[in-house]
Every structure is written in C-alpha cells, then in structure tokens.
Coordinates of C-alpha atoms in Angstrom, one line a residue:
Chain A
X1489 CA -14.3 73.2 185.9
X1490 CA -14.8 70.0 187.6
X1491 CA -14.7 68.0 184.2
X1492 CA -11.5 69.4 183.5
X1493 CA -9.9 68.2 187.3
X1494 CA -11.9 64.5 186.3
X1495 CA -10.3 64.1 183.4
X1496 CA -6.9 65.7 184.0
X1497 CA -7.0 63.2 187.2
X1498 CA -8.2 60.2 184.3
X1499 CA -4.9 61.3 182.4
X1500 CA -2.9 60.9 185.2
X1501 CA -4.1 57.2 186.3
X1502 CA -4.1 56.0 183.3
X1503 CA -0.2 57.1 182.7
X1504 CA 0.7 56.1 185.9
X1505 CA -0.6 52.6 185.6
X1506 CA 0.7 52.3 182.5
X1507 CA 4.4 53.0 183.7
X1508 CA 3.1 50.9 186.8
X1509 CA 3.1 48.1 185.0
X1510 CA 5.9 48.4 182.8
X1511 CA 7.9 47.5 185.8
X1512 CA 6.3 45.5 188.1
X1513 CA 3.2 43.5 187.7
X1514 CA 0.8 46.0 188.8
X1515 CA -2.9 45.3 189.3
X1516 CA -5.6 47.7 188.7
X1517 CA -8.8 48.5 190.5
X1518 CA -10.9 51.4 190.3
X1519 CA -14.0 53.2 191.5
X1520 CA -16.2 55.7 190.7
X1521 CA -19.3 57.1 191.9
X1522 CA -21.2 59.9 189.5
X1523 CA -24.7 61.5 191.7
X1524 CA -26.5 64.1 191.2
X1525 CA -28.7 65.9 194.0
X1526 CA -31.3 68.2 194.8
X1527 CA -32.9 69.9 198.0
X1528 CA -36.1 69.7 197.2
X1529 CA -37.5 71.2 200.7
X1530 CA -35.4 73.2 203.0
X1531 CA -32.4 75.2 202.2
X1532 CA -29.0 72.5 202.1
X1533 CA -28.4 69.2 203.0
X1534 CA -25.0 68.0 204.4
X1535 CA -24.4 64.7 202.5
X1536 CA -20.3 63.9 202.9
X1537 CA -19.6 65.5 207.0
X1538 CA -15.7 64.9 206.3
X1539 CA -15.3 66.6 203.1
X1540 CA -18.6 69.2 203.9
X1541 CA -20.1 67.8 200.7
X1542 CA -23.2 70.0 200.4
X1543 CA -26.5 70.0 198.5
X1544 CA -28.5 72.7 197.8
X1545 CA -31.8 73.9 195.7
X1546 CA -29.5 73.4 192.5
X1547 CA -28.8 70.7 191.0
X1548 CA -25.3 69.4 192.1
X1549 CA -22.9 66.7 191.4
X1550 CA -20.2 67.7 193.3
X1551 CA -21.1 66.3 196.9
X1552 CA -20.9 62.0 196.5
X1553 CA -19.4 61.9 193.0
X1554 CA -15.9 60.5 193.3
X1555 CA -13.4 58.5 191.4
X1556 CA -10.5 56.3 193.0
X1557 CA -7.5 54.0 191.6
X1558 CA -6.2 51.3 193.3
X1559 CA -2.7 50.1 192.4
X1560 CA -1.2 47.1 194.3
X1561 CA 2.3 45.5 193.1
X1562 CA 3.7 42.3 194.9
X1563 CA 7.2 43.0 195.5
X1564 CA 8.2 39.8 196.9
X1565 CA 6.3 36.9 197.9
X1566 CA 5.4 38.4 201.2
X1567 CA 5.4 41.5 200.6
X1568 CA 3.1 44.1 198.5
X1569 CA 2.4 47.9 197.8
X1570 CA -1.0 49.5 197.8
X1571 CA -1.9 52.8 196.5
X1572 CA -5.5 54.5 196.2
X1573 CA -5.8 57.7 194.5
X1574 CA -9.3 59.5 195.0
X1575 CA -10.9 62.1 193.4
X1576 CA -13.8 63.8 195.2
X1577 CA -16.2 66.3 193.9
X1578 CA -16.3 67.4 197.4
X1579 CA -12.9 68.1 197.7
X1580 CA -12.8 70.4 194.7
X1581 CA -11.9 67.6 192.6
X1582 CA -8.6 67.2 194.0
X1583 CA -6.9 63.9 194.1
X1584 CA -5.8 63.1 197.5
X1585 CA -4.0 59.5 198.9
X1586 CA -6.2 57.8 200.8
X1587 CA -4.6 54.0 201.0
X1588 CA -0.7 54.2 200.6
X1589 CA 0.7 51.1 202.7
X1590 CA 3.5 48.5 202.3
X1591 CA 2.1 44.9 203.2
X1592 CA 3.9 42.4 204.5
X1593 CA 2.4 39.0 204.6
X1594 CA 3.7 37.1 207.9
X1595 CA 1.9 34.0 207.7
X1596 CA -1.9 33.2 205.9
X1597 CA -3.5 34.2 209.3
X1598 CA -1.4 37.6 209.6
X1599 CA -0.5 40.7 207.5
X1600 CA 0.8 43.7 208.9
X1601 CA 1.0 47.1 207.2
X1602 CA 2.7 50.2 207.3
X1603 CA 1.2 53.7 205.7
X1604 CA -1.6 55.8 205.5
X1605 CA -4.6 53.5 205.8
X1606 CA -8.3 54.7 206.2
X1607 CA -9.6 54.7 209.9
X1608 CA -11.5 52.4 210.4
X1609 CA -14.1 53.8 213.6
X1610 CA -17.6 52.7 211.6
X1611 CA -19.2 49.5 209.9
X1612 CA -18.2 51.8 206.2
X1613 CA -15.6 53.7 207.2
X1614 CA -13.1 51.5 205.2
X1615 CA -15.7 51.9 202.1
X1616 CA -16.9 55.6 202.2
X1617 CA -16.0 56.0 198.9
X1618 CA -16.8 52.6 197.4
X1619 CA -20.2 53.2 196.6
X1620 CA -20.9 50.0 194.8
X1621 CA -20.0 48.1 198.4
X1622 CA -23.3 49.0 199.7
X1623 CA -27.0 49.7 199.0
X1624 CA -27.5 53.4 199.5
X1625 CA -26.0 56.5 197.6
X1626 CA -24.0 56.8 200.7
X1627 CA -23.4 55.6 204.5
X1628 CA -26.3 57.5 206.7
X1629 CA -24.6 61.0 206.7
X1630 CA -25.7 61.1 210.7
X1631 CA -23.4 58.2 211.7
X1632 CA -20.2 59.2 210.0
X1633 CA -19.6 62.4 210.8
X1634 CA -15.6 62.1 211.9
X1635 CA -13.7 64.8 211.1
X1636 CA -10.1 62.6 210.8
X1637 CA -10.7 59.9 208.3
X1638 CA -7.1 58.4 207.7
X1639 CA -4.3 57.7 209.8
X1640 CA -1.0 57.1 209.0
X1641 CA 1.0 54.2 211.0
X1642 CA 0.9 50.8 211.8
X1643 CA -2.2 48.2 211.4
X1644 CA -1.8 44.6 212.2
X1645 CA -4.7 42.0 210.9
X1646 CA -5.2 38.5 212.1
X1647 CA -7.9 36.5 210.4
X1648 CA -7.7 33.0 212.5
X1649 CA -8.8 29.3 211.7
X1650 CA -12.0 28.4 213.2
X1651 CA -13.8 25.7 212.2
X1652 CA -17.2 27.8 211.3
X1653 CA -17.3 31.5 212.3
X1654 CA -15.2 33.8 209.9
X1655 CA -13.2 36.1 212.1
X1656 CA -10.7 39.2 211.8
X1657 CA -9.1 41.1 214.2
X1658 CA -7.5 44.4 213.5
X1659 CA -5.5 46.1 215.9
X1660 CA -4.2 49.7 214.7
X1661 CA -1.9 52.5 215.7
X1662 CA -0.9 55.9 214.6
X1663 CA -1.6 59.8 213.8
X1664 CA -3.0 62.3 212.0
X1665 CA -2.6 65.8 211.2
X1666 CA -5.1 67.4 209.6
X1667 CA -4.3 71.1 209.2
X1668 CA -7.2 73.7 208.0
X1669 CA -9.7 70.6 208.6
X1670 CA -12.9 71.2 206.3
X1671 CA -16.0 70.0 208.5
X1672 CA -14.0 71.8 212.0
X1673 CA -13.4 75.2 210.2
X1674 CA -17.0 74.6 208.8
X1675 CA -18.2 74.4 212.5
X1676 CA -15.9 77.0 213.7
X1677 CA -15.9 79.5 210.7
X1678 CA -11.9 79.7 211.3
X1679 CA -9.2 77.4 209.9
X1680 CA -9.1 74.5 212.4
X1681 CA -5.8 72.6 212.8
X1682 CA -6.6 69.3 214.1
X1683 CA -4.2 66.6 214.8
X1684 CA -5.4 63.3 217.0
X1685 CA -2.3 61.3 218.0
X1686 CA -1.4 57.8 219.9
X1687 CA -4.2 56.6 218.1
X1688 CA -4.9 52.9 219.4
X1689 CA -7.9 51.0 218.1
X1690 CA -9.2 47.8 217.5
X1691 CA -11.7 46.1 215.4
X1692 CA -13.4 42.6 215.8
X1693 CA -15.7 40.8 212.7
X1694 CA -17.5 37.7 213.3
X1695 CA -19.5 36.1 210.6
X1696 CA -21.9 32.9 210.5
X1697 CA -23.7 31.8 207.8
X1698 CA -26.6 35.1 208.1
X1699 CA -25.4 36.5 210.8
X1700 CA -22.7 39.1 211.0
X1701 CA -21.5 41.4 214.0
X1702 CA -18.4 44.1 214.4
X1703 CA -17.0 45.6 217.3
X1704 CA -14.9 48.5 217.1
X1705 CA -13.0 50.5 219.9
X1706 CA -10.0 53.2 219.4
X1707 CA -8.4 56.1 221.9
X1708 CA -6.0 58.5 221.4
X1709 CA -5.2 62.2 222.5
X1710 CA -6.1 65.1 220.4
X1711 CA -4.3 68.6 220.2
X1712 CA -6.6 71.5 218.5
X1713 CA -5.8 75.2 217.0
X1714 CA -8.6 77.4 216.0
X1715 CA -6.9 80.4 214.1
X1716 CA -3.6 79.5 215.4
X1717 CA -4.5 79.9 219.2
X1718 CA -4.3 76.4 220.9
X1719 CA -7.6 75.4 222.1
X1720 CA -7.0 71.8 223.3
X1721 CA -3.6 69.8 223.9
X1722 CA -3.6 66.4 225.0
X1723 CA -7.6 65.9 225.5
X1724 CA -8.0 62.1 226.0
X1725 CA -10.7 60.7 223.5
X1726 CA -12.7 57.6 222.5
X1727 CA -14.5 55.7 220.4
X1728 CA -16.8 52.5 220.6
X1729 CA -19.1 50.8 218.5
X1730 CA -21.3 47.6 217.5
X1731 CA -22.6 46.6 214.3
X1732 CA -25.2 43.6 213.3
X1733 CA -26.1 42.8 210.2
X1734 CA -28.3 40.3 209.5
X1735 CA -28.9 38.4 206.1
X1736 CA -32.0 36.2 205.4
X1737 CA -31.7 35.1 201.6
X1738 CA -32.7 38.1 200.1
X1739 CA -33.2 40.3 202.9
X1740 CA -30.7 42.1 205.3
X1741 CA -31.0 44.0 208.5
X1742 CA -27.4 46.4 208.9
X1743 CA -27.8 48.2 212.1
X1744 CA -24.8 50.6 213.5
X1745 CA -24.7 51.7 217.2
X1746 CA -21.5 54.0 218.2
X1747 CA -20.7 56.1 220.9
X1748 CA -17.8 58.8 221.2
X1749 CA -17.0 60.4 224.3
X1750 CA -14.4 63.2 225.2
X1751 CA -14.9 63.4 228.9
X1752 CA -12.7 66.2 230.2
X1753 CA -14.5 68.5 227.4
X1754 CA -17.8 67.0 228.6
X1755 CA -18.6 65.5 225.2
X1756 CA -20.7 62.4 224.6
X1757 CA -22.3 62.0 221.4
X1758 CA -24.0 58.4 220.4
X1759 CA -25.2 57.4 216.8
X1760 CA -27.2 54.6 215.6
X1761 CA -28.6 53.4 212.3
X1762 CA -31.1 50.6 211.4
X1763 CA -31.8 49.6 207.2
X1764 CA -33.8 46.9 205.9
X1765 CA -33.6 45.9 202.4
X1766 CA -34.9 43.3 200.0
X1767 CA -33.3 42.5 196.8
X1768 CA -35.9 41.0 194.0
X1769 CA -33.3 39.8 191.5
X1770 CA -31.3 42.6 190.5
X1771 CA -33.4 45.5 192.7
X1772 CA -32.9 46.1 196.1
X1773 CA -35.7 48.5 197.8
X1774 CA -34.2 49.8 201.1
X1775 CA -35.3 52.0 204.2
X1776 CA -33.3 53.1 206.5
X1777 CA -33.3 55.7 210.2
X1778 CA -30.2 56.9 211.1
X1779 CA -29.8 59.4 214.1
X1780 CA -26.8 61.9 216.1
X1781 CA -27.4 63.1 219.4
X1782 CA -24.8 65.2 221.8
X1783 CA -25.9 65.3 225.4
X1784 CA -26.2 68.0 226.3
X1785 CA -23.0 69.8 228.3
X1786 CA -22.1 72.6 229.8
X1787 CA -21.2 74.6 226.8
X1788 CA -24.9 73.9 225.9
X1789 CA -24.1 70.8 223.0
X1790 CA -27.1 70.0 221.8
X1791 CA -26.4 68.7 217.9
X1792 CA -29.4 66.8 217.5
X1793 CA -30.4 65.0 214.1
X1794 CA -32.1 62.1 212.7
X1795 CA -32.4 61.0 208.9
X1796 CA -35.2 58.4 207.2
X1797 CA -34.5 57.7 204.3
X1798 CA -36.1 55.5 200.8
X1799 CA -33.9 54.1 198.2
X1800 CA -33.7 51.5 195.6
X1801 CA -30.3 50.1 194.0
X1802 CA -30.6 48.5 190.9
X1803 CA -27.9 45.9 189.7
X1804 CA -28.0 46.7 186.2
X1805 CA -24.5 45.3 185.4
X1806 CA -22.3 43.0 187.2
X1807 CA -20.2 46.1 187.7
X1808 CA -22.8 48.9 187.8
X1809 CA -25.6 50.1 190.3
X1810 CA -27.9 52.3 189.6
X1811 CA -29.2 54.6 192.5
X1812 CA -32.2 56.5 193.3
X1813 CA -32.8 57.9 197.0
X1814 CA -34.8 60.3 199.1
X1815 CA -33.5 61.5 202.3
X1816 CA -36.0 63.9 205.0
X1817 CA -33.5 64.9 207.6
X1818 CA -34.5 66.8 211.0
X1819 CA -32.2 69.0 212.9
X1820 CA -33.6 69.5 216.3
X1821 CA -29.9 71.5 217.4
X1822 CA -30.3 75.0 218.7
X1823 CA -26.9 76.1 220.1
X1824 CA -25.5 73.5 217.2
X1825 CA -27.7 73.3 214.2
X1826 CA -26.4 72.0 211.4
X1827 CA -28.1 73.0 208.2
X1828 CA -31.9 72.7 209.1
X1829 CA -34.8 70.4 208.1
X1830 CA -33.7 69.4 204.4
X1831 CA -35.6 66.6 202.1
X1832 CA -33.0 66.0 199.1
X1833 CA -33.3 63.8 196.3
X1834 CA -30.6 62.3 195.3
X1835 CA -29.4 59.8 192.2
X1836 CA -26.1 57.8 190.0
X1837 CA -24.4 55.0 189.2
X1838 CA -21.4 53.7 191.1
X1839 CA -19.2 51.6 189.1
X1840 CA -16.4 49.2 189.5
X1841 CA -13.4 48.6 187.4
Chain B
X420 CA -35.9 44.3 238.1
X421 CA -39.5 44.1 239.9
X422 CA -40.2 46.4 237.3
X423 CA -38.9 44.8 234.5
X424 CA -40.5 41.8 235.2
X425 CA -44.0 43.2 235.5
X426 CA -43.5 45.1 232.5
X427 CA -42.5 41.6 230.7
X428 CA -45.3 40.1 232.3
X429 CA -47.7 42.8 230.8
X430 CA -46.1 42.5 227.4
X431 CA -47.0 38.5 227.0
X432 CA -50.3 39.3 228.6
X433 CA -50.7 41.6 225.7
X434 CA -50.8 39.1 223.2
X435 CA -53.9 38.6 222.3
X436 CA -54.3 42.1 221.4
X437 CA -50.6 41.8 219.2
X438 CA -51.7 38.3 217.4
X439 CA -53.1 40.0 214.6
X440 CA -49.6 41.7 213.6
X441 CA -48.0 38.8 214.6
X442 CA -50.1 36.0 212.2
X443 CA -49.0 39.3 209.8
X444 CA -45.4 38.7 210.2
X445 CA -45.7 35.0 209.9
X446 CA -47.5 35.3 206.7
X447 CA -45.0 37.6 205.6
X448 CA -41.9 35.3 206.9
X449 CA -43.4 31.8 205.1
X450 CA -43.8 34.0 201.7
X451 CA -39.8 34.4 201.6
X452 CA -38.4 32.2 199.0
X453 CA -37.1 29.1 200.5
X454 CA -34.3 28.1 197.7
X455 CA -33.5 23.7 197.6
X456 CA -30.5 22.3 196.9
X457 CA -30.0 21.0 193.2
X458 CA -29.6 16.8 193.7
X459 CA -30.2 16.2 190.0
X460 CA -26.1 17.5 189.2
X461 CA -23.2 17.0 190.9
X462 CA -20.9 19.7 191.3
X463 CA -17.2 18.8 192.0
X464 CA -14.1 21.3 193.7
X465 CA -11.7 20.9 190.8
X466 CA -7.6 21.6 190.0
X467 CA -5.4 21.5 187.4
X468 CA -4.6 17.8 186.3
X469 CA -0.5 18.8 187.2
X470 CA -1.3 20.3 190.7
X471 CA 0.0 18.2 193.7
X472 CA -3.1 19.8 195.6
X473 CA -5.0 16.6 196.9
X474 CA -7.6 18.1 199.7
X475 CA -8.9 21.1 200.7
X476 CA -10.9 22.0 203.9
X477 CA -14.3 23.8 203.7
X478 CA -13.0 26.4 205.7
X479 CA -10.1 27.3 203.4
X480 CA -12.1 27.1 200.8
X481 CA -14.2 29.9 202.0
X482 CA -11.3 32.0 202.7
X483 CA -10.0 31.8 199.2
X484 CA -13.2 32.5 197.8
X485 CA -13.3 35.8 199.8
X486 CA -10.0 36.6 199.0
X487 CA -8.0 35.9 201.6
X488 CA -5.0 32.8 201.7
X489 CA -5.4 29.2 202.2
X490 CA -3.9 28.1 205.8
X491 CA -3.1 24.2 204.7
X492 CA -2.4 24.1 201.3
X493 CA 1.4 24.8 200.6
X494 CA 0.7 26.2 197.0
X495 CA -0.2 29.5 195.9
X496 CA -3.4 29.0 194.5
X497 CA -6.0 31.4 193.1
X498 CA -9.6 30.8 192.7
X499 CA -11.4 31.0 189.6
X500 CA -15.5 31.7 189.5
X501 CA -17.4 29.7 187.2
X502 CA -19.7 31.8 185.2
X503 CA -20.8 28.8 182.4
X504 CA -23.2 28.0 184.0
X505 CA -25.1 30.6 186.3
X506 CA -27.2 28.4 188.4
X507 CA -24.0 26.2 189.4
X508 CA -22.7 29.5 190.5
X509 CA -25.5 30.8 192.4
X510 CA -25.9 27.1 194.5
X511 CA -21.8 27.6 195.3
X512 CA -22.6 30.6 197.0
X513 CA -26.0 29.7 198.5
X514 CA -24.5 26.2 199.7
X515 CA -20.4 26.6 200.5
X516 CA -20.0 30.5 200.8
X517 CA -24.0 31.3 202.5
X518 CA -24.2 34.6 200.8
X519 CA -26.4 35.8 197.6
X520 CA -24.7 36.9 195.0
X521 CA -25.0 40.4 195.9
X522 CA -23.9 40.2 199.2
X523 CA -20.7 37.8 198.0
X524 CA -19.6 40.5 195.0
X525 CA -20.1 43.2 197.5
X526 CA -17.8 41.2 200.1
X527 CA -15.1 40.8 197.4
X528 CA -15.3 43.8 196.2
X529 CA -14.8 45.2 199.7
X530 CA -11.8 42.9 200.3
X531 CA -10.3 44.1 197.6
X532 CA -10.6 47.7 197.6
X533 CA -9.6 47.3 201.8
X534 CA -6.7 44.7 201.8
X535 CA -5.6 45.0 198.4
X536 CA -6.3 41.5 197.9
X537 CA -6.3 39.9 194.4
X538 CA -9.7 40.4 192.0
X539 CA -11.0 37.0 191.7
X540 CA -11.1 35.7 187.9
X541 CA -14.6 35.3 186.1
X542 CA -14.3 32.9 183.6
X543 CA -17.7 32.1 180.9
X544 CA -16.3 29.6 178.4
X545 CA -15.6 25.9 179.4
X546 CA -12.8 25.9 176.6
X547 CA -11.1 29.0 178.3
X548 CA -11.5 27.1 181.7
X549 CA -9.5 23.9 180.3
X550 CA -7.5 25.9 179.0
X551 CA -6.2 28.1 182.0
X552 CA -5.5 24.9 184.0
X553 CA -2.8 24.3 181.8
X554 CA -1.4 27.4 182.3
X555 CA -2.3 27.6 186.1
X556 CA -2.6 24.4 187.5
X557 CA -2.8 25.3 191.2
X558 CA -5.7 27.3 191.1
X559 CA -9.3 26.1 191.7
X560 CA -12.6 26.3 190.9
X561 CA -16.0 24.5 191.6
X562 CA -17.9 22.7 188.0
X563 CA -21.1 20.4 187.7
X564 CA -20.6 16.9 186.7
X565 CA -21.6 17.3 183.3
X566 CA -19.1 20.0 182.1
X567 CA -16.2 18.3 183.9
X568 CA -16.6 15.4 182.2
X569 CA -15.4 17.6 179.0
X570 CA -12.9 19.0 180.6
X571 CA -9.0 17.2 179.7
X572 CA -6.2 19.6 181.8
X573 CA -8.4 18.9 185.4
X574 CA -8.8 16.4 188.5
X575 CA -11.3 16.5 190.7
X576 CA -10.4 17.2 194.4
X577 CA -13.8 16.7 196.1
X578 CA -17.6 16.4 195.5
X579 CA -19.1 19.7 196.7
X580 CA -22.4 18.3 196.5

C-alpha cells in the first residue's frame, strides 16, 4: 500500500530530524508533490522517463507524487552536510538518497562538494522533484529523458563578482552505477546494468535583470550489460545544451535546446522545449511544446515525439501550488515507439516545508 | 548566403502583408502592466544598531538575498524579508532583486533545495523585527521610512530608494 510506504517514510523523517537536531543544529526543508492523472485518450502516458512513472486509463497517483527531506548541518564554519531523502510514487514508494554531500565553503565565491549530488545535464535536472520550483506538474517529459540521474563525486561551484550579470560556474566529476536501471530494462525488456563513468561536465548561468541563459556540457564513457552479457564498454558519450529564459514582469519565455550524441554507436538525439506563461496575481496560465528526435541510424533509431501541453498553476499559499494540466503527446517512432499517441490529464498540489 | 539574403530581403518585403499581426503584438505588448517606482516613501537597507557593518554593495546585496554569501562584508550576516508591509516588499524585488515575487520564491526555493543554502527568514510584525536585531545584529533587511522610524535596536546603512 503506497499510504503505508508514505507514512512509514513520514515516521522515519520525522525521527531522524528529531535526533538530527538533538546534536547538531540541523535545518529542515521538505517537499512534496501529491498528482493524480488520467489517460483520457490513448492507452499510457510516460510522465517520469527515469523512474518509468506511467499513467494509464485509471486514475493514478503514483507517477509525479513524491515526498523529499532535506537535512543540512554546518559542522564548522566552512564546512556543512547535506542530505535529501525522497520518496517517489514511481519508485514504489521507496526512499532513495538523492543529495548526500559534504560542503566545504573555500571562500564566498567558491564551494566545493563531495557525494552523491543530482546531475545536472538539463535547465530542471537539479529540481525534478521540486515541483513547486516551476510552473508545470512536471519538466516536459520529452526533454528529460536520462536514464542516470545522480552521480556520485566531486562538483566544484564558483559564483564570481561582477558588477551586474549574476554568474555561476559548475564544473563536475564522477560515476554512476546504476544496476537493473528502470527506463533501460523498460526499453530492453531485460535487466539493464548501466554504469557511465569519468563523468566530466560543466555548467554556465548568466542572469541580467530579465534575461537569463544556461550552458551545459558533460562527457564520459559508459559500460552496458543487458542480462549479464556486456553490450558496450568504454563507448565515449556527450552532452550539450542551452537554455533562455526570458522574464518580462509577469510573463516568462523558458526555452531548452540539448543535444546528446554517442558517435561510435551512431546515436544523436536533440530535444527542445519552448513555454510561455503569464502570471495574473497568484495564477499563472502556461503553454508549452516540447519535442525528442533520434536520427535516424543504422540500427534503424527513429524515437520520435513531441508534447503540447495547457496548464495553469495557482499560488494559493505562499508555500502551496495548485496544478491543473493537459498534455496531447505524439509518438511518430516505428522501430522505437514509446507508448503511442496519449492525451492525459493530470492535477495536485506541490508543497514546500 | 545569396540565399539567405534574398530570403531576408523577401521577408521585409513582406511586411505589409505581416502589419496586421504585428500592430497585434504591439497592442498586446503596450497592454502589459508597466509597474512605477513608489517616490512618496523611502525605504532604507537597515542593521542591527550593535553591528560594525557600515556599507554594503548592490551586488552583495543581491547575493544575500538569493542565498548565497556576501564577498566584502567580514560578518556573517543573514537576510531577513520584510513581510509588514507587502508593497515595500514587492518594490525590493521589482527594484534591487528584478524578479516578481514568484520568480524570486521560486529562485530561493531552488537555491535552497540545490546548495543547501540557508531558508531566508519571513518576518510580519515590526515588534518581532526590533526585536530580532537585538538578538542578531548582523543581519539585514530593507524597511520604509515610516516603520523605521519606530524601530529602537537598528541603523540605517543606505537609502534603497
């Protein structure tokens, strides 16, 4: 029963921050994201690509309801702990790590960390589960559809004084091992090990008054098993990626445009997004396109889709948005379909604490 | 390029078949909300009256406000939002931090949940405001002219606007 995992995992926050902060001072954030879904034309609708969070003709919270619990504890002056627990309805209501890193504080331009960190290829990636962060009940399922979403290592950030453009700089390395990787064995109907190592990326944020832009770039090697037989070692692999977002008072443009390539398997598939939105007071009416597309290879790649979708976020507490959204979604792949033409409905509240 | 040029070329000739959508847009664009800066009220950057914070720079200003740490003031210092009064609040953001109060909680709130940086107080009572500068009087926080004048534990740093 998924109420039972909720509140076993509610149990188990609340103890731990409790005992948290009996010994160090401790401070508490949380998370949580409760939507309900529904196809209401075609047969499923893939919402959540890295946890294969599925809707169907039934009424389902499972696939974008989450909770998460953020702990962070200075140690020193310099130095800090960060922990993030989250609890997915897509993962079977399991709670699983997804931030666990030591901070160390160099100087107010520079932090470095050590852990398991989220990885940050897309505009959202850091936010996936933070649903209050942006407008929709989720990113545009299209774009982020990575099947390694954490890393564990090292991640160095640099936020430098300029006189009027806010900047950050992140430059990342690590691995990760995903073994029986949900979305790959979904693909492949076989437990899929993955593992991508000597990850190197970087990540560049400029801001300015409206106007807001994001570059993103990472590489690294990736090994892969498909029921136990070795099907790839040392494939070379990258990412790259631009985002501009644009906000006019009360309107905002986001747009996403990324591109990941695996050339010795012959693999280049490019994403893009574009959402407008308009916030009257507290509600924000929002449309958004968001398209995949492989070109086509040799092994006859052709994953193909493209998403519209109508929403409208209401701000009904400082700490609570309501959501409603529609989503049509067309899948134009014939050797790689994913789930078909689907038009879901979908609705909540994500909350933060 | 040839190409590109002529295809340019075509695309201003075009106009006068597009200047129908485009007087659309315009109309559209001069109906957004143009907000105007309050002159009436001051509103001052503010500290406790016990801090040896004298200045601060726009630009570290901004960074505290988002979370992150100030580059030229030695102190630890924590920002405090000023919720008395709601327009003062909105006109910080619209004039110092450029955002709309969506897009600034949504910033924060992504700072925080990505760099485990410190939430950033609320505070809705001008007593409870006096009162947490004596108890933290390093931290800052922007107030009109009008309620600082009540306030006893504070010094003004700089006029905002």
């Amino acid at each position: 029963m998924p109420s039972n995992h909720i509140t076993r995992f509610l149990l188990f926050s609340s103890i731990l921050c409790q005992s948290a902060s009996l010994y160090a001072e401790v401070q508490i954030s949380g998370f949580a994201s409760f939507i309900a879904g529904k196809v209401i034309n075609g047969s499923e609708f893939l919402a959540d690509y890295p946890k294969t969070g599925i809707y169907d003709k039934d009424l389902s919270f499972s696939p974008d309801t989450s909770i998460g619990v953020q702990l962070t504890s200075d140690i020193t002056e310099d130095f800090s702990l960060t922990l993030q627990l989250v609890n997915n309805g897509a993962d079977e209501y399991q709670t699983k790590s997804t931030w666990a890193y030591l901070n160390y504080q160099y100087s107010p331009q520079i932090s470095i960390q050590a852990g398991r960190k989220r990885l940050p290829l897309y505009y959202y990636s850091d936010t996936f589960d933070l649903g209050y962060a942006y407008h929709w009940i989720r990113p545009p399922a299209d774009n982020y559809t990575w099947q390694i979403a954490h890393y564990n290592g090292i991640s160095i950030i640099f936020e430098p004084r300029t006189t009027s453009v806010d900047s950050l700089f992140n430059l990342y390395f690590g691995r990760e091992d995903s073994s029986n990787n949900e979305l790959l064995g979904m693909f492949a109907g076989a437990p899929v090990n993955e593992t991508w190592k000597n990850i190197a990326g970087f990540v560049g944020e400029f801001s300015k008054d409206w106007f807001e832009i994001r570059l993103t770039y990472m590489r690294s090697l990736l090994d892969r098993e498909i029921n136990n037989t070795q099907t790839d070692h040392n494939v070379r692999q990258h990412f790259q990626g631009v985002s501009i977002n644009l906000y006019y008072d009360h309107l905002s443009f986001l747009s996403e445009f990324n591109a990941y390539e695996r050339p010795q398997a012959d693999i280049r598939v490019v994403t893009n997004m574009q959402s407008i939105g308009y916030t009257l007071k507290r509600i924000t009416p929002h449309i958004t396109r968001s398209e995949l597309k492989q070109s086509q290879n040799s092994n006859g790649g052709d994953e193909h889709h493209s998403t519209n979708s109508f929403g409208i976020r209401w701000d009904y507490r400082d700490n609570i948005a309501i959501k409603i959204q529609y989503d049509k979604t067309i899948d134009k792949g014939i050797n790689i379909p994913i789930r078909g033409n689907s038009e879901l409905i979908s609705f909540g509240a994500d909350i933060i604490f | 390029m040839k190409n590109r040029l002529k295809h340019l070329i075509d695309h201003i000739s075009n106009f006068k078949t597009r200047w129908p959508h485009l007087s659309i847009w315009l109309l559209l664009l001069s109906m957004l909300p143009i907000n105007s800066y309050a002159e009436d009220d001051h509103v001052f950057l503010i500290t406790g009256s016990r801090s040896n914070i004298s200045s601060i720079s726009k630009h570290d200003l901004r960074r505290i406000y988002l979370g992150g740490t100030a580059i030229n003031i030695p102190e630890p210092t924590n920002p405090i939002i000023n919720k008395i009064d709601i327009s003062t609040y909105r006109l910080f953001l619209k004039n110092i931090m450029h955002m709309t109060e969506n897009g600034y909680k949504r910033k924060v709130v992504k700072r925080v949940f990505r760099q485990g940086s410190d939430k950033i107080i609320e505070i809705k009572n001008l007593n409870e405001l006096d009162n947490h500068f004596k108890e933290h009087p390093n931290d800052i926080c922007f107030i009109s002219s009008k309620h600082s004048s009540q306030m006893l534990n504070i010094k003004i740093i700089k006029t905002l606007w």
